[in-house]
CSV table of C-alpha atoms and ligand atoms in Angstrom, one decimal:
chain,number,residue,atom,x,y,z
S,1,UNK,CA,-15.8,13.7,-2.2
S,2,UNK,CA,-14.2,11.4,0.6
S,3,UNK,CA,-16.0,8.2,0.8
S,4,UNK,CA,-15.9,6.6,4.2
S,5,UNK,CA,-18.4,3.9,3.9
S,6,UNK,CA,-17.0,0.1,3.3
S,7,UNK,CA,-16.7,-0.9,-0.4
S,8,UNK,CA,-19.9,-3.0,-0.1
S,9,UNK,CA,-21.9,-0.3,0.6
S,10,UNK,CA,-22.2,2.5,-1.4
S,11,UNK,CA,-24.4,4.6,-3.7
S,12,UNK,CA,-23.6,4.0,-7.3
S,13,UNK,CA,-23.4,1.6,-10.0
S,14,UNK,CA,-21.4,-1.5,-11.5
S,15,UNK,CA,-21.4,-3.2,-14.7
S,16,UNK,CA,-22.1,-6.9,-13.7
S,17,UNK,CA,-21.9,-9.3,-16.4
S,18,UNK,CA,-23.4,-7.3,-18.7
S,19,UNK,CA,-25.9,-5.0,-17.2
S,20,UNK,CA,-25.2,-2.0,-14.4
S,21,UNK,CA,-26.7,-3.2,-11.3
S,22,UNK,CA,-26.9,-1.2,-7.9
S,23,UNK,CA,-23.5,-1.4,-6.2
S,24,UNK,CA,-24.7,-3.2,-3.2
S,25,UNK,CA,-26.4,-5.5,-5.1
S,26,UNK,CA,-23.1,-6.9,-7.0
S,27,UNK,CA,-22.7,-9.6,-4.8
S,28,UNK,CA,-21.4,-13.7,-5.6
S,29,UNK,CA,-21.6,-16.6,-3.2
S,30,UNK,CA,-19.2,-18.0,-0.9
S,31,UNK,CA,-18.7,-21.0,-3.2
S,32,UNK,CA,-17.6,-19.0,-5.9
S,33,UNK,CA,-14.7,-20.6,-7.4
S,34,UNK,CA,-12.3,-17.7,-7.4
S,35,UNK,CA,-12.5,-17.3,-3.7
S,36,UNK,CA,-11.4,-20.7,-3.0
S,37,UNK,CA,-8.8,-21.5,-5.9
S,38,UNK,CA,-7.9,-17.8,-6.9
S,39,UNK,CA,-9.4,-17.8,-10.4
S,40,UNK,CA,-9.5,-14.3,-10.9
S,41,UNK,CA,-7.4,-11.4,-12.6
S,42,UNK,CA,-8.3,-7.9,-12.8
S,43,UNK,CA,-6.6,-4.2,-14.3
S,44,UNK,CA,-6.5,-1.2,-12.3
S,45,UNK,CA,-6.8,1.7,-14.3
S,46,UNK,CA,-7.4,5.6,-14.0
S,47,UNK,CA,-9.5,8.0,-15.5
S,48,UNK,CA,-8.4,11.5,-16.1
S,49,UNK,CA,-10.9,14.6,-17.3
S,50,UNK,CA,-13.4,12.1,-18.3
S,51,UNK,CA,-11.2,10.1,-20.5
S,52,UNK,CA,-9.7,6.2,-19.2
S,53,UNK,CA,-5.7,6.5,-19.7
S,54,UNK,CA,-4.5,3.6,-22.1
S,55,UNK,CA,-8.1,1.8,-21.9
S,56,UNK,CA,-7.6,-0.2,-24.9
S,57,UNK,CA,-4.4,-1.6,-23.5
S,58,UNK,CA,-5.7,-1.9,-20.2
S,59,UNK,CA,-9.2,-4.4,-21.8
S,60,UNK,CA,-6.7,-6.1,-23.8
S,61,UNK,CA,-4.3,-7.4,-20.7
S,62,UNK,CA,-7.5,-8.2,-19.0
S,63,UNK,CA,-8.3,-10.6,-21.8
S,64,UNK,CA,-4.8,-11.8,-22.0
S,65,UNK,CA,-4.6,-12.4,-18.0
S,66,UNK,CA,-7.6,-14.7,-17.8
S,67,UNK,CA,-6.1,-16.6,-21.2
S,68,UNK,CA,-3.0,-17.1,-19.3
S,69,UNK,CA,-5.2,-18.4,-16.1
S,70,UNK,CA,-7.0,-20.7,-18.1
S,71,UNK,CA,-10.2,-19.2,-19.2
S,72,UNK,CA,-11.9,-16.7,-22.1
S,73,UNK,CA,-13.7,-13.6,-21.0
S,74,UNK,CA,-16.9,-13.4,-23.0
S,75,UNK,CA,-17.1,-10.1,-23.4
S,76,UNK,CA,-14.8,-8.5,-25.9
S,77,UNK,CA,-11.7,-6.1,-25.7
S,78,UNK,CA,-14.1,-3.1,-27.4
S,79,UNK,CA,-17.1,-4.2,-24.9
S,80,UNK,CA,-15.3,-4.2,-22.2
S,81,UNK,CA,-14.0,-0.9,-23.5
S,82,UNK,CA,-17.6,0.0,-24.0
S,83,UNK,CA,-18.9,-0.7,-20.0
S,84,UNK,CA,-15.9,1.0,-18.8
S,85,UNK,CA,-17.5,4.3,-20.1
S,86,UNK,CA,-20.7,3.4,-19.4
S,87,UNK,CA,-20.1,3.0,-15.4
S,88,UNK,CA,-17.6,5.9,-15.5
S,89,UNK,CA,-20.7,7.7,-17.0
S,90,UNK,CA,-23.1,5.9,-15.0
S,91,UNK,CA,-21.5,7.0,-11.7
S,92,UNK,CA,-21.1,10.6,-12.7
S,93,UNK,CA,-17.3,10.5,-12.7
S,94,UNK,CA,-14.7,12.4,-14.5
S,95,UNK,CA,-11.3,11.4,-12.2
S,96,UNK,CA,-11.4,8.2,-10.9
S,97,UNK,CA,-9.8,4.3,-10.3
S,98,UNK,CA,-11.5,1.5,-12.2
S,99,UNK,CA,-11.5,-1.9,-11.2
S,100,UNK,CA,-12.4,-4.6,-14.1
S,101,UNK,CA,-12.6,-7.9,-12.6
S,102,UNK,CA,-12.9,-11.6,-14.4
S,103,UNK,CA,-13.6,-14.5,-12.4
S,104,UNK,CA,-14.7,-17.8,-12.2
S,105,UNK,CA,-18.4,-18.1,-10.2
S,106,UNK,CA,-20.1,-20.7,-8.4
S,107,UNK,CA,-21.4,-23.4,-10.9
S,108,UNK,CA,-19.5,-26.2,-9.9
S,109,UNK,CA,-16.9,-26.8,-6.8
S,110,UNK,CA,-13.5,-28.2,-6.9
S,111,UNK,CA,-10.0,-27.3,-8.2
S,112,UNK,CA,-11.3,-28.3,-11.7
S,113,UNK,CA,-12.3,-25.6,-13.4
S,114,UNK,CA,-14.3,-27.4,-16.0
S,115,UNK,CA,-18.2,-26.6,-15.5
S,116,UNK,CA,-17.3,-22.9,-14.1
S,117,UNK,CA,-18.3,-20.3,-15.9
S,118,UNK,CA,-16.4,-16.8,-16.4
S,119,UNK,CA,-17.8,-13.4,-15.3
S,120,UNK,CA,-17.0,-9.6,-15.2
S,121,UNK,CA,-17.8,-6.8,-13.2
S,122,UNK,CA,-16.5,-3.3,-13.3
S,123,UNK,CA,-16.3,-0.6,-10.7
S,124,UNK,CA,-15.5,2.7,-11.0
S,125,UNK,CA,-14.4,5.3,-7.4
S,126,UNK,CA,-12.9,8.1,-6.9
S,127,UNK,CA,-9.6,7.7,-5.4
S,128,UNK,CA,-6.9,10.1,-4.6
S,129,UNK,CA,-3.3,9.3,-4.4
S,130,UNK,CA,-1.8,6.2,-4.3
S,131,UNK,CA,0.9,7.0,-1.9
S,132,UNK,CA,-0.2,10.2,0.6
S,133,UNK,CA,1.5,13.1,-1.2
S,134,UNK,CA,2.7,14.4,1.8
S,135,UNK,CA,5.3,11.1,2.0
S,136,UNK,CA,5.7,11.0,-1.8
S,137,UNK,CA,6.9,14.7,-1.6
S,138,UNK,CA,9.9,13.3,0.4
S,139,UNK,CA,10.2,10.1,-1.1
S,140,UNK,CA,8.4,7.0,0.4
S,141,UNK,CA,10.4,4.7,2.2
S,142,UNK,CA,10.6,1.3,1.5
S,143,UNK,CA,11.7,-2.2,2.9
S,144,UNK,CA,12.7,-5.5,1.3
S,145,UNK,CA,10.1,-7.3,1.2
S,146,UNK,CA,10.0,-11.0,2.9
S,147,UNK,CA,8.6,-12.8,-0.4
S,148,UNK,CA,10.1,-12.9,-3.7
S,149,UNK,CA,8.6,-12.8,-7.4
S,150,UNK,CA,8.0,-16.4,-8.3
S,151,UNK,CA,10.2,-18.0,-11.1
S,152,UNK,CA,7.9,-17.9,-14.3
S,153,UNK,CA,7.7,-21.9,-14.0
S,154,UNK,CA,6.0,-21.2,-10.6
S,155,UNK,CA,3.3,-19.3,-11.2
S,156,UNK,CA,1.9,-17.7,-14.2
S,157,UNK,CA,3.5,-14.1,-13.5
S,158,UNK,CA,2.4,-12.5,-16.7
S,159,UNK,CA,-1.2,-12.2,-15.9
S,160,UNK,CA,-2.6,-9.8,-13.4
S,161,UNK,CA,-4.0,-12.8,-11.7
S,162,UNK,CA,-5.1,-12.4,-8.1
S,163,UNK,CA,-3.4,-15.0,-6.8
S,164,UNK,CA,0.2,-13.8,-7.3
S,165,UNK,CA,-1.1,-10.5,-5.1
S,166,UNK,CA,-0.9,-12.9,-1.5
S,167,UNK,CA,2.9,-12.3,-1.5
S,168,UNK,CA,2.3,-9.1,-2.3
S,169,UNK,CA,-0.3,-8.2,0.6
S,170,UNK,CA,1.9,-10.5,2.4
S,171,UNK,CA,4.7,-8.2,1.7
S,172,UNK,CA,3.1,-4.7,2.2
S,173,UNK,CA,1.7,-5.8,5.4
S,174,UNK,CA,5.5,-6.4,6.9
S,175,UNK,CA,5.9,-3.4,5.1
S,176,UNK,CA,3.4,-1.1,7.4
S,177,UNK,CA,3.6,-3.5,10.5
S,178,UNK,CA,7.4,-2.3,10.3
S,179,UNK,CA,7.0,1.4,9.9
S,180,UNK,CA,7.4,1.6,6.3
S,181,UNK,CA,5.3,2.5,3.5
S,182,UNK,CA,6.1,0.0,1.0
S,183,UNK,CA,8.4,-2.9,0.1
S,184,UNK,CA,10.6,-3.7,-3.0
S,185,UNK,CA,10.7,-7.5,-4.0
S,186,UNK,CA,13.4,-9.3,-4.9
S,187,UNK,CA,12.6,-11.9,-7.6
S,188,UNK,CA,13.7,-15.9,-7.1
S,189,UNK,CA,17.1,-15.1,-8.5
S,190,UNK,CA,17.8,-12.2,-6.0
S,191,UNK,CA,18.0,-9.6,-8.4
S,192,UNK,CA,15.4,-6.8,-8.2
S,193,UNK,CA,11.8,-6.5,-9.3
S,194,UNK,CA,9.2,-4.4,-8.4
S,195,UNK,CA,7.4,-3.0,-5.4
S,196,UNK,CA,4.1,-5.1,-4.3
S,197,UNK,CA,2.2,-2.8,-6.7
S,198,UNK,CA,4.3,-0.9,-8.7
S,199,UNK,CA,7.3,-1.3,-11.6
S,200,UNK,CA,10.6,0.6,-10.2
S,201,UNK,CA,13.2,2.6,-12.2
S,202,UNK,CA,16.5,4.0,-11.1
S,203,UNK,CA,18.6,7.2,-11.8
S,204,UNK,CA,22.3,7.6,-12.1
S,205,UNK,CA,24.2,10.2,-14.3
S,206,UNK,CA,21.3,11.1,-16.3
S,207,UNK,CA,20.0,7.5,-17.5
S,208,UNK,CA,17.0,5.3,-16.1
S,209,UNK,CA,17.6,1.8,-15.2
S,210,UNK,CA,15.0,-0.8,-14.6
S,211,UNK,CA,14.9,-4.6,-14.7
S,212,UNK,CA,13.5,-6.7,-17.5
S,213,UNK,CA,9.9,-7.6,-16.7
S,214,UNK,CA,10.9,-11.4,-16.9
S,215,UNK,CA,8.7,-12.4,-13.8
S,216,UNK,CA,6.9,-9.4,-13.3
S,217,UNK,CA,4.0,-7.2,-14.9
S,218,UNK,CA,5.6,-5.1,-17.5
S,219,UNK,CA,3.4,-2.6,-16.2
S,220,UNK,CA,1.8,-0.1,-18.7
S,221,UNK,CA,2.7,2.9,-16.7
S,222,UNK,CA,6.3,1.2,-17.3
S,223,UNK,CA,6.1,1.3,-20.8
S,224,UNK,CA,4.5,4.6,-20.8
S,225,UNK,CA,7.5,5.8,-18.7
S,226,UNK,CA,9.8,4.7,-20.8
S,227,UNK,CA,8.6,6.0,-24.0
S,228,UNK,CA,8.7,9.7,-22.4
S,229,UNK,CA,12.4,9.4,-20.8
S,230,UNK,CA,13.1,8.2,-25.3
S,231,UNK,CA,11.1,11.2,-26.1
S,232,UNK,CA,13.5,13.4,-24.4
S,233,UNK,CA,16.6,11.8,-25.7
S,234,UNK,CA,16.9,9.8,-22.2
S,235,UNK,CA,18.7,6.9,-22.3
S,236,UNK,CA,17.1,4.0,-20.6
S,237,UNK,CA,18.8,0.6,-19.3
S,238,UNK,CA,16.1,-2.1,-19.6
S,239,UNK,CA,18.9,-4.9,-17.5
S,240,UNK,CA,19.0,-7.1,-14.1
S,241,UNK,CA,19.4,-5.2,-11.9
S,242,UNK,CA,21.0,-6.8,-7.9
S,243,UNK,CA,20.7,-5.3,-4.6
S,244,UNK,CA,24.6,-4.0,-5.0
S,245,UNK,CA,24.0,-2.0,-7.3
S,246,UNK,CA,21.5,-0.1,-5.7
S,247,UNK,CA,24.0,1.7,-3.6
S,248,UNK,CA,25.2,3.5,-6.9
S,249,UNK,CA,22.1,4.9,-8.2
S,250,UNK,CA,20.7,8.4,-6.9
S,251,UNK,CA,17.4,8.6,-7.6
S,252,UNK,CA,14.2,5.8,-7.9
S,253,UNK,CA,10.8,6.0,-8.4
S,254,UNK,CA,7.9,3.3,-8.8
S,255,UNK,CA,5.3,3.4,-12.0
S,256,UNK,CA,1.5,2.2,-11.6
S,257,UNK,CA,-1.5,3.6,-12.8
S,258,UNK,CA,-2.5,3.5,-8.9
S,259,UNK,CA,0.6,4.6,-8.2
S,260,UNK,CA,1.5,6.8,-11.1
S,261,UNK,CA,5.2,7.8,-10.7
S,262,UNK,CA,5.6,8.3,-7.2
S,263,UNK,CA,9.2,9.1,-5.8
S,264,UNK,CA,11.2,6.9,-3.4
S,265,UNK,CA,13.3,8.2,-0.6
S,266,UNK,CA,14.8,5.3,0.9
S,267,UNK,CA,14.9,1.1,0.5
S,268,UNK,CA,16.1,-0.2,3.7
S,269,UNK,CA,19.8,1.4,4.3
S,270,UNK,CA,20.0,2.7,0.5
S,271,UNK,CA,18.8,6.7,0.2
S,272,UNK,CA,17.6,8.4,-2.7
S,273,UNK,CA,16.8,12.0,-3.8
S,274,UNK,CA,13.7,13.5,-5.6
S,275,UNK,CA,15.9,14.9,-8.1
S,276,UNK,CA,15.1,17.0,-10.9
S,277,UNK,CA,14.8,14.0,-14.0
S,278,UNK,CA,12.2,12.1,-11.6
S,279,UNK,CA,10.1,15.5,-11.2
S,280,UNK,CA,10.4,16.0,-14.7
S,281,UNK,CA,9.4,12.7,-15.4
S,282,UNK,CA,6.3,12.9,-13.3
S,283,UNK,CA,5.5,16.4,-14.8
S,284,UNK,CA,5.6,14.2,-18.6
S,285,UNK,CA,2.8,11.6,-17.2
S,286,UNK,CA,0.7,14.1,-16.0
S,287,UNK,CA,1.0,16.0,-18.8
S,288,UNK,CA,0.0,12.9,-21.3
S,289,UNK,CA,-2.5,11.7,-18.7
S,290,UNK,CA,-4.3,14.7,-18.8
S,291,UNK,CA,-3.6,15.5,-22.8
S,292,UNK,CA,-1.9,18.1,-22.9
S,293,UNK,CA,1.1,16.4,-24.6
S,294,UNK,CA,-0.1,13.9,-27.2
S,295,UNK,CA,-0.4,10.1,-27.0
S,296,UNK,CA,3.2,8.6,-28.9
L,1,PMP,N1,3.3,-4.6,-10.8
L,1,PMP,C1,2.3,-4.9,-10.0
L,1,PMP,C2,2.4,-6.1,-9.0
L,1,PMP,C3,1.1,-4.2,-10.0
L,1,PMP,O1,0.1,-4.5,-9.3
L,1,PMP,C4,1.0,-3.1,-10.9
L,1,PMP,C5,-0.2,-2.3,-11.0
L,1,PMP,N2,-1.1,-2.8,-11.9
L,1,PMP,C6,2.1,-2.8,-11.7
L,1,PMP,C7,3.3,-3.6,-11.6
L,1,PMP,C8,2.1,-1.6,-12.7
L,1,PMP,O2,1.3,-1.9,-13.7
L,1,PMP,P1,0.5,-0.8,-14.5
L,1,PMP,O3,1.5,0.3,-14.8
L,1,PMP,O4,0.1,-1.4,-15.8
L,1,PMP,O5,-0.6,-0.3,-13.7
């Protein structure tokens, strides 16, 4: 079922700190701390015939994100586990996005976090594609993207921390305001990293390419990806990667669990193909997604 209404208003229910409450009802104040100094971080995950792909994994980076930012979620990785069934149960859904959320509220105001206490809340919708399947079919077509991935002394760019997604948006909105669907980021070196919410790969001659995650979410979809391609005797290139070489390769795809493996037609003046490895590839992660091929 489409839902048109806003996210604040909604039939349904989410897991705030600790109970389900109402979805319109799982509110914060404006002088929440997060809002005003970005102390948040969050995972984006899906679920698939009931069942929440790589949930363990996905409660575990959560934890690891707000460490990284400064702050211990007091819930742990198996409760959190826990309410992500219970508000997938509680809203009556089998296929949808989830949207665990850790940040800190309202108790005190200032940069100083001390005095601030950490919370969690969890949604759960249904959400179709990513990317519209229509473009994906073709390959979407990207830009280069304005902003680079910050240098890991810059910002803390192992945790999914909200604040590291304002280049992003930043990004994706030149992105759309210039007719494209998406951008891919350079990182502070110039080589390349990711798209604003997505991990890329490469084709050429039968093997995958994609850059080290040295600045960047090794996304789990990544790592999920790349276990498959072994599994089928592929040879994968985990290197830098620069814009000249991007000429050379014939295929690309991005990896997300929003995004799942969604094919790319184009980067600026470079072109790519939806060849036959990147559908096969896509066919794999459905397949595990949905359990019929088993889990490593
Ligand atoms: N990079 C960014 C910036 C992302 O937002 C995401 C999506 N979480 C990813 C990479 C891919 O991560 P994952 O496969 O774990 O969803």
């Amino acid at each position: 079922m489409a839902n048109s209404q806003t996210y604040d208003d909604r039939d349904g229910w989410i897991w705030f700190d600790g109970k389900l409450v109402p979805w319109r009802e799982a509110e914060v104040h404006v002088l929440t701390h997060a809002l005003h100094y970005a102390s948040s971080v969050f995972e984006g995950q899906r679920a698939y015939d009931g069942d929440i792909f790589k949930l363990h994994q996905h409660c575990e980076r959560l934890h690891k994100s707000a460490n990284i930012l400064g702050f211990q979620i007091p819930w742990s990785v198996d409760e959190i586990a826990a309410a992500c069934k219970e508000v997938l149960k509680a809203n009556n859904l089998t296929d949808a996005y989830m949207r665990p959320l850790a940040w800190l509220g309202s108790e005190r105001m200032g940069v100083s976090p001390t005095g601030t206490k950490p919370h969690l809340a969890i949604a759960a919708w249904e959400w179709g594609k990513y990317y519209s399947p229509e473009k994906a079919a073709k390959g979407i077509r990207l830009t280069i993207a304005p902003w680079r991935r910050p240098a890991p002394y810059t910002a803390p760019v192992h945790s999914k921390a909200s604040g590291l997604y304002m280049i992003a948006m930043l990004s994706r909105k030149h992105a759309e305001d210039t007719g494209f669907d998406d951008a891919l980021m350079f990182d502070w070196r110039g080589q390349v990293a990711e798209a604003t919410g997505a991990n890329v790969f490469f084709i050429r001659d039968g093997a995958l390419y994609t850059p080290v995650p040295d600045c960047f979410l090794n996304g789990i979809t990544r790592q999920t990806v790349i276990e498959l391609a072994q599994r089928r005797g592929i040879e994968v290139n985990e290197r830098a990667i620069w814009p000249d070489e991007l000429e050379s390769f014939e295929q690309m795809f991005l990896t997300g669990s929003a995004a799942e493996i969604t094919p790319v037609g184009s980067v600026g003046p470079w072109s790519f193909e939806v060849g036959d490895l990147t559908r096969q590839l896509d066919q794999d992660y459905d397949d595990l997604v949905h359990g019929r091929i088993s889990n490593g």
